[in-house]
Short mmCIF file of C-alpha atoms (C1' of nucleotides) in Angstrom, two decimals:
data_model
loop_
_atom_site.label_atom_id
_atom_site.label_comp_id
_atom_site.label_asym_id
_atom_site.label_seq_id
_atom_site.Cartn_x
_atom_site.Cartn_y
_atom_site.Cartn_z
CA MET C 1 -23.89 32.59 17.71
CA ALA C 2 -23.22 33.46 21.51
CA ALA C 3 -26.35 35.83 22.37
CA LYS C 4 -26.21 38.74 24.44
CA ARG C 5 -23.47 38.79 26.60
CA SER C 6 -21.26 42.02 26.81
CA GLY C 7 -17.86 41.95 27.26
CA ALA C 8 -18.04 40.37 30.90
CA GLN C 9 -15.88 37.37 30.68
CA SER C 10 -12.97 38.81 32.08
CA LYS C 11 -14.19 40.24 35.13
CA ARG C 12 -13.23 37.08 36.71
CA SER C 13 -13.62 39.50 40.12
CA GLN C 14 -10.36 38.52 42.69
CA ARG C 15 -11.97 38.95 45.93
CA VAL C 16 -9.48 37.49 48.20
CA GLY C 17 -11.22 37.76 51.12
CA VAL C 18 -13.19 34.92 50.23
CA SER C 19 -10.86 32.39 49.87
CA LEU C 20 -10.55 30.68 53.02
CA GLN C 21 -14.24 30.67 53.76
CA SER C 22 -14.45 29.11 50.14
CA VAL C 23 -12.35 26.31 51.37
CA GLN C 24 -14.70 25.20 53.78
CA GLU C 25 -17.78 25.40 51.62
CA PRO C 26 -16.09 24.19 48.18
CA ARG C 27 -19.80 23.58 47.08
CA SER C 28 -20.18 27.64 46.86
CA GLU C 29 -20.56 27.31 42.79
CA PRO C 30 -18.60 30.96 41.00
CA PRO C 31 -21.43 32.92 38.92
CA LEU C 32 -22.43 31.35 35.60
CA SER C 33 -20.56 31.94 32.71
CA LEU C 34 -19.78 31.56 28.75
CA GLU C 35 -16.83 28.81 30.11
CA ARG C 36 -18.01 27.54 32.86
CA ILE C 37 -20.83 26.18 30.54
CA VAL C 38 -18.89 25.27 27.49
CA ALA C 39 -16.28 24.18 30.08
CA ALA C 40 -18.61 21.97 31.80
CA ALA C 41 -20.83 20.57 28.66
CA ILE C 42 -17.60 19.31 26.96
CA GLU C 43 -17.30 17.01 30.08
CA LEU C 44 -20.73 15.77 29.88
CA LEU C 45 -19.94 15.14 26.29
CA ASP C 46 -16.89 13.45 26.95
CA ALA C 47 -18.33 11.33 29.63
CA GLN C 48 -22.32 10.62 28.35
CA GLY C 49 -21.82 11.32 24.51
CA ILE C 50 -24.18 13.79 22.41
CA ASP C 51 -27.25 12.02 23.14
CA GLY C 52 -26.15 12.81 26.98
CA LEU C 53 -25.86 16.88 26.86
CA LYS C 54 -29.33 17.73 27.85
CA MET C 55 -29.61 21.41 29.39
CA ARG C 56 -31.08 20.12 32.26
CA ARG C 57 -28.03 18.05 33.39
CA LEU C 58 -25.95 20.95 32.05
CA ALA C 59 -27.57 22.73 34.12
CA ASP C 60 -27.43 20.62 37.51
CA ARG C 61 -23.88 20.57 37.48
CA LEU C 62 -23.11 24.04 37.27
CA GLY C 63 -25.18 24.35 39.94
CA SER C 64 -27.91 26.52 38.12
CA GLY C 65 -31.69 26.52 37.10
CA VAL C 66 -32.68 25.19 33.90
CA MET C 67 -32.93 28.44 31.83
CA SER C 68 -30.09 30.36 33.44
CA LEU C 69 -28.61 28.78 30.80
CA TYR C 70 -30.28 30.64 28.52
CA TRP C 71 -29.12 33.92 29.57
CA HIS C 72 -25.93 33.30 28.28
CA VAL C 73 -26.52 30.97 25.04
CA ASN C 74 -29.35 31.13 22.35
CA ASN C 75 -30.31 27.84 22.75
CA LYS C 76 -29.02 23.81 23.03
CA GLU C 77 -27.26 24.10 19.54
CA ASP C 78 -25.07 27.12 20.65
CA VAL C 79 -23.75 24.79 23.26
CA PHE C 80 -23.09 22.10 20.80
CA ASP C 81 -21.28 24.94 18.42
CA LEU C 82 -19.24 26.09 21.11
CA ALA C 83 -18.08 23.01 22.46
CA LEU C 84 -16.99 21.93 18.90
CA ASP C 85 -14.82 24.51 17.69
CA SER C 86 -13.26 24.76 21.78
CA VAL C 87 -12.52 21.81 21.74
CA LEU C 88 -10.69 22.29 17.96
CA GLU C 89 -8.10 24.82 18.95
CA TYR C 90 -5.09 24.26 17.37
CA ARG C 91 -1.73 25.06 20.13
CA GLY C 92 0.95 24.65 16.61
CA PRO C 93 4.23 22.77 17.02
CA PRO C 94 6.35 24.45 19.40
CA GLN C 95 9.14 25.89 16.83
CA ILE C 96 8.04 28.66 14.70
CA VAL C 97 11.19 27.61 12.27
CA GLU C 98 10.24 28.49 8.93
CA SER C 99 11.16 24.19 8.03
CA GLN C 100 11.24 23.11 4.66
CA ASP C 101 9.42 20.01 5.56
CA TRP C 102 6.22 20.56 4.05
CA ARG C 103 5.25 17.20 4.13
CA GLY C 104 6.15 16.99 7.61
CA GLU C 105 4.38 19.52 9.25
CA VAL C 106 1.29 18.78 7.00
CA VAL C 107 1.41 15.39 8.35
CA HIS C 108 1.68 16.62 11.92
CA MET C 109 -0.91 19.37 11.82
CA LEU C 110 -3.80 16.38 10.45
CA GLU C 111 -2.48 14.00 12.68
CA ASP C 112 -3.25 16.79 15.36
CA TRP C 113 -6.06 17.23 14.26
CA ARG C 114 -7.26 14.30 14.17
CA ALA C 115 -6.12 13.32 18.01
CA SER C 116 -7.47 16.05 18.91
CA MET C 117 -10.91 14.94 17.54
CA LEU C 118 -10.60 11.17 19.14
CA ARG C 119 -9.77 12.69 22.65
CA HIS C 120 -13.42 14.03 22.49
CA PRO C 121 -15.43 11.33 19.99
CA TRP C 122 -18.83 12.84 19.87
CA SER C 123 -16.43 16.29 18.24
CA ALA C 124 -15.57 13.76 14.74
CA LEU C 125 -19.55 12.89 14.59
CA LEU C 126 -20.90 16.76 15.51
CA LEU C 127 -18.40 18.28 13.07
CA PRO C 128 -20.17 17.74 9.82
CA ARG C 129 -23.78 19.27 10.53
CA ARG C 130 -22.02 22.61 12.60
CA ALA C 131 -20.37 25.50 11.42
CA LEU C 132 -17.00 26.27 10.12
CA GLY C 133 -15.79 27.73 13.50
CA PRO C 134 -12.81 30.29 14.28
CA ASN C 135 -11.16 27.56 15.42
CA ILE C 136 -11.52 25.22 12.28
CA LEU C 137 -11.22 28.24 9.58
CA SER C 138 -7.87 28.67 11.29
CA ARG C 139 -6.64 25.16 11.10
CA LEU C 140 -7.73 25.23 6.98
CA GLU C 141 -6.20 28.46 6.83
CA LEU C 142 -2.64 26.92 7.75
CA LEU C 143 -3.08 23.95 6.17
CA SER C 144 -3.61 26.15 2.81
CA LYS C 145 -0.28 28.05 3.43
CA THR C 146 1.78 24.92 4.43
CA LEU C 147 0.54 23.68 0.55
CA SER C 148 0.70 26.79 -0.70
CA ARG C 149 4.79 27.18 0.21
CA ALA C 150 5.24 24.14 -0.72
CA GLY C 151 4.69 25.34 -3.92
CA VAL C 152 0.82 23.87 -4.76
CA ALA C 153 -0.01 25.72 -7.28
CA ASP C 154 -3.51 27.96 -6.27
CA ALA C 155 -5.48 25.93 -8.99
CA ASP C 156 -4.34 22.82 -7.04
CA LEU C 157 -4.57 24.08 -3.73
CA ASN C 158 -8.82 23.65 -3.24
CA VAL C 159 -8.56 19.66 -4.42
CA ALA C 160 -5.82 19.81 -2.09
CA ILE C 161 -7.53 20.62 0.71
CA TRP C 162 -10.38 19.27 0.10
CA SER C 163 -9.08 15.46 -0.44
CA LEU C 164 -7.11 15.60 2.62
CA TRP C 165 -9.93 17.53 4.68
CA ASN C 166 -12.48 14.43 3.77
CA TYR C 167 -9.76 11.72 4.53
CA VAL C 168 -9.21 12.75 7.26
CA MET C 169 -12.94 13.35 8.38
CA GLY C 170 -13.41 10.47 7.50
CA ALA C 171 -10.87 8.51 9.29
CA THR C 172 -11.85 10.17 12.13
CA ILE C 173 -15.15 9.12 12.49
CA THR C 174 -15.03 6.02 11.35
CA ARG C 175 -12.83 5.27 13.96
CA ALA C 176 -14.63 7.20 16.80
CA SER C 177 -17.47 5.57 16.22
CA PHE C 178 -15.97 1.95 15.39
CA ASP C 179 -14.22 1.83 18.48
CA LEU C 180 -15.88 -0.32 19.98
CA SER C 181 -15.15 -3.06 23.21
CA ASP C 182 -13.57 -5.78 22.26
CA ASP C 183 -16.80 -8.07 23.36
CA ASP C 184 -18.68 -5.77 20.62
CA ARG C 185 -16.16 -5.95 18.09
CA ALA C 186 -15.26 -10.41 18.40
CA ALA C 187 -18.75 -10.48 18.13
CA ALA C 188 -19.29 -8.42 15.14
CA GLN C 189 -16.69 -10.77 13.66
CA GLN C 190 -18.25 -13.45 14.44
CA HIS C 191 -21.90 -12.70 13.46
CA LEU C 192 -19.49 -12.04 9.90
CA THR C 193 -18.08 -15.62 10.71
CA ARG C 194 -21.58 -17.01 10.68
CA CYS C 195 -22.61 -15.31 7.43
CA SER C 196 -19.04 -16.55 5.63
CA GLU C 197 -20.80 -17.55 2.79
CA ARG C 198 -21.43 -14.57 2.19
CA TYR C 199 -19.16 -12.70 2.92
CA PRO C 200 -16.35 -14.75 2.16
CA THR C 201 -13.14 -11.94 1.94
CA ILE C 202 -13.90 -9.63 4.53
CA GLU C 203 -14.53 -12.63 6.77
CA ARG C 204 -11.36 -13.99 6.27
CA SER C 205 -9.21 -10.65 6.36
CA ARG C 206 -10.81 -10.71 9.68
CA LEU C 207 -11.63 -6.84 8.55
CA LEU C 208 -13.75 -5.62 11.70
CA LEU C 209 -10.84 -7.10 14.15
CA ASP C 210 -8.13 -4.92 12.23
CA ASN C 211 -7.52 -1.93 14.85
CA ASP C 212 -4.44 -0.68 13.58
CA TRP C 213 -5.98 2.41 12.98
CA ASP C 214 -3.34 4.43 13.41
CA GLY C 215 -1.34 2.48 10.99
CA ALA C 216 -3.34 2.81 8.46
CA PHE C 217 -4.34 5.95 8.79
CA ARG C 218 -0.67 7.18 8.11
CA LYS C 219 -0.52 4.72 5.52
CA GLY C 220 -3.48 6.04 3.72
CA LEU C 221 -2.47 9.61 4.34
CA ASP C 222 0.64 9.20 2.59
CA PHE C 223 -1.04 7.95 -0.39
CA LEU C 224 -2.54 11.39 -0.66
CA LEU C 225 0.47 13.72 0.11
CA ASP C 226 2.06 11.36 -2.93
CA GLY C 227 -0.66 12.43 -5.19
CA LEU C 228 -0.98 16.06 -4.32
CA ALA C 229 2.84 16.45 -4.13
CA PRO C 230 3.43 19.24 -6.65
CA ARG C 231 6.05 18.13 -9.26
CA GLN C 232 8.74 19.66 -10.17
CA MET D 1 -33.29 -5.74 14.54
CA ALA D 2 -36.64 -6.52 13.36
CA ALA D 3 -38.79 -7.87 16.19
CA LYS D 4 -40.95 -9.87 16.31
CA ARG D 5 -42.88 -10.18 12.49
CA SER D 6 -43.50 -13.43 11.10
CA GLY D 7 -43.14 -15.24 7.72
CA ALA D 8 -45.83 -12.79 6.71
CA GLN D 9 -43.66 -10.23 4.43
CA SER D 10 -45.18 -12.96 1.01
CA LYS D 11 -48.48 -12.87 2.45
CA ARG D 12 -49.42 -9.93 -0.11
CA SER D 13 -52.95 -11.13 -0.62
CA GLN D 14 -54.09 -10.37 -3.75
CA ARG D 15 -58.29 -10.23 -3.89
CA VAL D 16 -58.52 -9.45 -7.13
CA GLY D 17 -62.68 -8.90 -6.09
CA VAL D 18 -62.09 -5.49 -4.19
CA SER D 19 -60.24 -3.92 -6.68
CA LEU D 20 -62.52 -2.16 -8.39
CA GLN D 21 -63.51 -0.59 -4.97
CA SER D 22 -60.70 0.00 -4.47
CA VAL D 23 -60.21 2.83 -7.59
CA GLN D 24 -63.34 4.61 -5.62
CA GLU D 25 -61.78 4.84 -1.94
CA PRO D 26 -57.95 5.13 -3.30
CA ARG D 27 -56.94 6.07 0.39
CA SER D 28 -58.26 3.10 2.30
CA GLU D 29 -54.46 2.21 3.69
CA PRO D 30 -53.18 -1.23 2.57
CA PRO D 31 -52.09 -3.07 6.13
CA LEU D 32 -49.38 -2.29 7.71
CA SER D 33 -45.52 -3.90 7.05
CA LEU D 34 -41.96 -3.53 7.25
CA GLU D 35 -41.43 -2.78 3.97
CA ARG D 36 -44.65 0.39 3.93
CA ILE D 37 -42.88 1.65 7.18
CA VAL D 38 -39.10 1.43 5.73
CA ALA D 39 -40.39 2.99 2.42
CA ALA D 40 -42.80 5.65 4.54
CA ALA D 41 -39.32 6.32 6.67
CA ILE D 42 -37.27 7.66 3.86
CA GLU D 43 -40.31 9.31 2.05
CA LEU D 44 -40.02 11.27 5.07
CA LEU D 45 -35.99 11.19 5.21
CA ASP D 46 -35.44 12.70 2.10
CA ALA D 47 -38.46 14.91 3.02
CA GLN D 48 -37.61 16.42 6.14
CA GLY D 49 -33.78 15.19 7.79
CA ILE D 50 -32.65 13.23 10.41
CA ASP D 51 -34.77 15.38 12.76
CA GLY D 52 -38.25 15.58 11.26
CA LEU D 53 -38.23 11.83 11.24
CA LYS D 54 -40.98 11.63 14.27
CA MET D 55 -43.37 8.06 14.90
CA ARG D 56 -46.06 10.30 15.25
CA ARG D 57 -45.57 11.59 11.93
CA LEU D 58 -44.31 8.46 10.40
CA ALA D 59 -47.46 6.87 11.51
CA ASP D 60 -49.75 10.04 9.92
CA ARG D 61 -48.31 8.96 7.07
CA LEU D 62 -48.91 5.11 6.87
CA GLY D 63 -52.50 6.17 8.46
CA SER D 64 -52.34 4.05 11.31
CA GLY D 65 -51.72 4.83 14.77
CA VAL D 66 -48.31 5.21 16.55
CA MET D 67 -48.33 2.62 18.59
CA SER D 68 -48.92 0.03 15.64
CA LEU D 69 -45.24 1.16 14.21
CA TYR D 70 -44.44 -1.03 17.72
CA TRP D 71 -45.19 -4.21 16.55
CA HIS D 72 -43.30 -4.03 13.35
CA VAL D 73 -40.26 -2.96 14.64
CA ASN D 74 -38.56 -2.56 18.24
CA ASN D 75 -38.11 1.26 18.61
CA LYS D 76 -37.21 4.36 16.35
CA GLU D 77 -32.99 3.26 16.27
CA ASP D 78 -34.71 -0.05 13.81
CA VAL D 79 -36.50 2.27 11.53
CA PHE D 80 -33.34 4.52 11.13
CA ASP D 81 -31.46 0.83 10.81
CA LEU D 82 -34.10 -0.18 8.46
CA ALA D 83 -33.96 3.31 6.52
CA LEU D 84 -29.74 3.58 5.85
CA ASP D 85 -29.27 -0.25 4.93
CA SER D 86 -32.34 -0.08 2.76
CA VAL D 87 -30.79 2.33 1.26
CA LEU D 88 -27.88 1.51 0.30
CA GLU D 89 -28.30 -1.86 -1.98
CA TYR D 90 -26.01 -2.12 -4.42
CA ARG D 91 -27.58 -2.88 -7.56
CA GLY D 92 -24.03 -4.63 -9.83
CA PRO D 93 -23.11 -3.31 -13.26
CA PRO D 94 -25.15 -4.60 -15.50
CA GLN D 95 -22.11 -7.35 -16.68
CA ILE D 96 -20.55 -10.16 -15.42
CA VAL D 97 -18.37 -10.07 -16.80
CA GLU D 98 -14.53 -10.76 -15.64
CA SER D 99 -13.11 -7.27 -16.72
CA GLN D 100 -9.42 -7.11 -16.08
CA ASP D 101 -9.98 -3.84 -15.09
CA TRP D 102 -9.69 -3.48 -11.61
CA ARG D 103 -9.55 0.14 -11.41
CA GLY D 104 -12.87 1.03 -13.22
CA GLU D 105 -14.13 -1.77 -11.13
CA VAL D 106 -13.24 -0.30 -7.90
CA VAL D 107 -14.47 3.41 -9.66
CA HIS D 108 -17.64 2.41 -10.39
CA MET D 109 -18.26 0.86 -6.86
CA LEU D 110 -17.22 4.11 -5.26
CA GLU D 111 -18.73 6.74 -7.12
CA ASP D 112 -21.96 4.60 -7.12
CA TRP D 113 -21.55 3.88 -3.15
CA ARG D 114 -21.76 7.38 -3.12
CA ALA D 115 -24.01 8.72 -5.55
CA SER D 116 -26.34 6.51 -3.57
CA MET D 117 -25.70 8.23 0.11
CA LEU D 118 -26.11 11.42 -1.93
CA ARG D 119 -29.49 10.94 -2.87
CA HIS D 120 -29.98 10.24 0.12
CA PRO D 121 -27.99 13.23 2.06
CA TRP D 122 -29.12 11.66 5.62
CA SER D 123 -27.86 8.70 4.71
CA ALA D 124 -23.77 9.31 4.96
CA LEU D 125 -24.93 11.49 8.34
CA LEU D 126 -26.90 8.35 9.66
CA LEU D 127 -24.10 5.49 8.64
CA PRO D 128 -21.18 5.92 10.90
CA ARG D 129 -23.19 5.75 14.23
CA ARG D 130 -25.27 2.47 12.77
CA ALA D 131 -24.40 -1.16 12.08
CA LEU D 132 -23.31 -2.68 9.21
CA GLY D 133 -25.93 -3.97 7.48
CA PRO D 134 -26.22 -6.96 5.17
CA ASN D 135 -25.63 -4.12 2.24
CA ILE D 136 -23.22 -1.89 2.92
CA LEU D 137 -21.02 -5.82 4.13
CA SER D 138 -21.74 -6.73 0.45
CA ARG D 139 -20.37 -3.43 -0.95
CA LEU D 140 -17.16 -4.16 1.38
CA GLU D 141 -17.12 -7.39 0.84
CA LEU D 142 -17.05 -6.80 -3.48
CA LEU D 143 -15.16 -4.46 -2.39
CA SER D 144 -12.27 -6.78 -0.86
CA LYS D 145 -12.86 -9.27 -3.66
CA THR D 146 -12.01 -6.94 -6.60
CA LEU D 147 -8.53 -5.15 -4.51
CA SER D 148 -7.85 -8.95 -3.76
CA ARG D 149 -7.78 -10.01 -7.98
CA ALA D 150 -6.16 -7.27 -8.58
CA GLY D 151 -3.43 -8.64 -6.57
CA VAL D 152 -3.39 -6.73 -3.61
CA ALA D 153 -1.64 -8.77 -1.16
CA ASP D 154 -3.71 -10.23 1.84
CA ALA D 155 -2.20 -8.13 4.13
CA ASP D 156 -2.12 -5.05 2.34
CA LEU D 157 -6.04 -5.60 2.03
CA ASN D 158 -7.17 -3.85 5.02
CA VAL D 159 -5.18 -0.84 4.59
CA ALA D 160 -6.60 -0.92 1.55
CA ILE D 161 -10.22 -0.85 2.24
CA TRP D 162 -10.15 1.39 5.41
CA SER D 163 -8.13 3.96 3.36
CA LEU D 164 -10.78 4.31 0.84
CA TRP D 165 -13.59 3.68 3.16
CA ASN D 166 -12.39 6.51 5.36
CA TYR D 167 -12.22 8.47 1.84
CA VAL D 168 -15.75 8.13 0.56
CA MET D 169 -17.47 8.42 3.97
CA GLY D 170 -15.59 11.28 4.45
CA ALA D 171 -16.19 12.92 0.78
CA THR D 172 -19.83 11.40 0.75
CA ILE D 173 -20.23 13.52 4.74
CA THR D 174 -18.85 16.63 4.29
CA ARG D 175 -20.87 17.06 0.80
CA ALA D 176 -23.53 16.24 2.54
CA SER D 177 -23.49 18.49 5.01
CA PHE D 178 -21.67 21.45 3.39
CA ASP D 179 -24.04 21.21 0.37
CA LEU D 180 -25.86 24.80 1.46
CA SER D 181 -27.96 27.30 -0.83
CA ASP D 182 -25.75 29.13 -3.36
CA ASP D 183 -27.16 31.87 -0.72
CA ASP D 184 -25.40 30.67 2.85
CA ARG D 185 -22.66 29.65 0.82
CA ALA D 186 -21.49 33.27 -0.36
CA ALA D 187 -22.48 34.47 3.14
CA ALA D 188 -20.00 32.06 4.07
CA GLN D 189 -17.35 32.96 1.83
CA GLN D 190 -18.07 36.76 2.91
CA HIS D 191 -18.10 36.02 6.61
CA LEU D 192 -14.54 34.80 5.30
CA THR D 193 -13.97 37.97 3.57
CA ARG D 194 -14.97 40.16 6.51
CA CYS D 195 -12.07 38.46 8.24
CA SER D 196 -9.53 38.13 5.38
CA GLU D 197 -6.63 39.57 7.37
CA ARG D 198 -7.43 36.23 9.48
CA TYR D 199 -7.60 33.61 7.03
CA PRO D 200 -5.63 35.49 3.99
CA THR D 201 -4.91 32.34 2.41
CA ILE D 202 -8.12 30.10 2.08
CA GLU D 203 -9.80 33.59 1.17
CA ARG D 204 -8.17 34.02 -1.97
CA SER D 205 -8.97 30.41 -2.81
CA ARG D 206 -12.11 30.97 -2.86
CA LEU D 207 -12.24 27.84 -0.68
CA LEU D 208 -15.75 27.85 -0.12
CA LEU D 209 -17.23 28.82 -2.87
CA ASP D 210 -15.61 26.45 -5.30
CA ASN D 211 -17.78 23.36 -5.53
CA ASP D 212 -16.43 21.17 -8.06
CA TRP D 213 -17.46 18.24 -5.27
CA ASP D 214 -17.62 15.59 -8.03
CA GLY D 215 -13.95 16.50 -9.22
CA ALA D 216 -11.83 16.90 -6.20
CA PHE D 217 -13.73 13.40 -5.37
CA ARG D 218 -12.12 11.78 -8.47
CA LYS D 219 -8.89 13.05 -7.89
CA GLY D 220 -8.19 12.19 -4.40
CA LEU D 221 -9.55 9.20 -4.92
CA ASP D 222 -7.41 8.35 -8.39
CA PHE D 223 -4.43 9.33 -5.74
CA LEU D 224 -5.54 6.97 -3.13
CA LEU D 225 -5.67 4.27 -6.18
CA ASP D 226 -2.50 5.50 -7.48
CA GLY D 227 -0.97 4.18 -3.88
CA LEU D 228 -3.31 1.09 -3.26
CA ALA D 229 -2.53 -0.50 -6.78
CA PRO D 230 -0.24 -3.76 -6.52
CA ARG D 231 3.47 -3.61 -7.10
CA GLN D 232 4.34 -5.35 -10.12
"C1'" DA N 1 -51.59 -12.05 15.06
"C1'" DC N 2 -52.25 -7.34 14.50
"C1'" DC N 3 -53.97 -2.62 16.34
"C1'" DT N 4 -54.98 1.17 19.28
"C1'" DG N 5 -55.07 5.02 23.39
"C1'" DA N 6 -54.34 6.64 27.33
"C1'" DA N 7 -50.80 7.80 30.15
"C1'" DC N 8 -45.64 8.30 31.48
"C1'" DA N 9 -41.44 10.45 31.89
"C1'" DC N 10 -38.94 13.23 29.98
"C1'" DC N 11 -37.04 17.80 27.33
"C1'" DG N 12 -36.32 22.36 24.70
"C1'" DT N 13 -37.93 26.14 25.55
"C1'" DT N 14 -41.50 30.70 26.63
"C1'" DC N 15 -43.25 33.63 29.13
"C1'" DA N 16 -43.51 36.81 33.01
"C1'" DA N 17 -41.67 37.90 37.39
"C1'" DG N 18 -38.04 38.29 40.16
"C1'" DT N 19 -33.05 40.78 42.34
"C1'" DA P 1 -27.21 42.55 34.66
"C1'" DC P 2 -28.36 38.28 35.77
"C1'" DC P 3 -30.91 34.30 37.47
"C1'" DT P 4 -36.01 31.19 38.62
"C1'" DG P 5 -40.03 28.38 38.60
"C1'" DA P 6 -44.11 27.48 36.45
"C1'" DA P 7 -46.09 25.79 32.60
"C1'" DC P 8 -46.49 24.43 27.41
"C1'" DA P 9 -45.31 21.68 22.78
"C1'" DC P 10 -43.68 17.92 22.22
"C1'" DC P 11 -41.98 12.84 21.81
"C1'" DG P 12 -40.44 7.89 22.29
"C1'" DT P 13 -42.57 4.06 24.77
"C1'" DT P 14 -44.88 1.68 28.37
"C1'" DC P 15 -49.56 -1.04 29.15
"C1'" DA P 16 -53.26 -2.93 29.37
"C1'" DA P 17 -56.83 -3.65 26.00
"C1'" DG P 18 -59.16 -4.63 22.46
"C1'" DT P 19 -60.34 -7.87 17.74
#
DNA sequence: ACCTGAACACCGTTCAAGT
DNA sequence: ACCTGAACACCGTTCAAGT
């Protein structure tokens, strides 16, 4: 993934002598680094979306020439991969208690996963196309371990993981891409009303106006967990 | 969506007189039309993927200049929208019987949905970003109607629809984008094995090698339907 | 009504240098 | 080790015409 960087990231030189000067000229950019690039990429993606990330724009934000980026990164794909995995870091639950409440743990993990992605809506759209970075794998590992400890048989483990993964990804991607403005949503529903002879049922239930996404997510998740729960 | 086409699509002139000649020169392209453009776009997407669809390449395939496309279509987005909805047309179940087996119907509809998308893997990746075309809405309508007739209360209908939608979309998108070659999959699992101290559980369960996608899809779907089924 | 080529603005990346 | 500008290949689309 990351190209030819040496172990230079810990260099972060602390030349305290210039700190007063740098107050005067706060625009003197620190040197380029993978961390700065990834951070700027995330900002840019948050602000402008997937199509808004251009190498030149990224370089502008960092106060460097475009081609400087290419010393730290192989290509644009790299930037996407790094931004995505960076955003999915899991800061586990506060307590490390060996809880008995496996179901609560799983729900917490998956809701956190979804929340992390919704904080950066582009990440949900990006995930399917990208490699599984270390943070994603860690989340999968933790989920597996919890289910396994809860008593899910090894033979059922993969089905459980993939069912939950599919559901969470689907819910998050849908939510992230259907999160229209109120105007857009109203317009869509109105379009539906105009065609109400063709789509009477979804028009009546006002499907496109319903936006209790969190509640719907939680309910479907509960159904899945009911089914996946180990029998005793 | 579609730009300034007149009602010209039914023109399909049958000048039988030239039919013999056209055997001689089978490369004489028929005139451009929305249908031909969409069909060619689907072919191109099937062959080269999302990034492989370029306006110039599309024009080449159709034996026309690039800019000719723009008379039939507003822009590239249009091509995506049309190709996507075209691929999602639902040819319902053969019998129109008012079946009692609502659950079987729902499973059939959703498996067909998934199968249609997997036949054109780019469609799964494309769907989240696009508007809901008529074929997608028809599928949603049919699903709603079936669930409603089965006894799902109006208040629960939207949750049911969105849960199923989320699950199907997640499963399909995941399947479409994780459908690596055997080599790639083995390489990914090997990478996991190298880091097995960090990911012991998913390494042990060989998560990335598991490829009973259809079975896993079906099982998770059953769990959801168990939960969504109307109580009596 | 339908098609076209030239041209523009833009974008990712190669290359050959610079320090 | 790190950064740079010039240049290339490519791509979506505007425009002003053609028939």
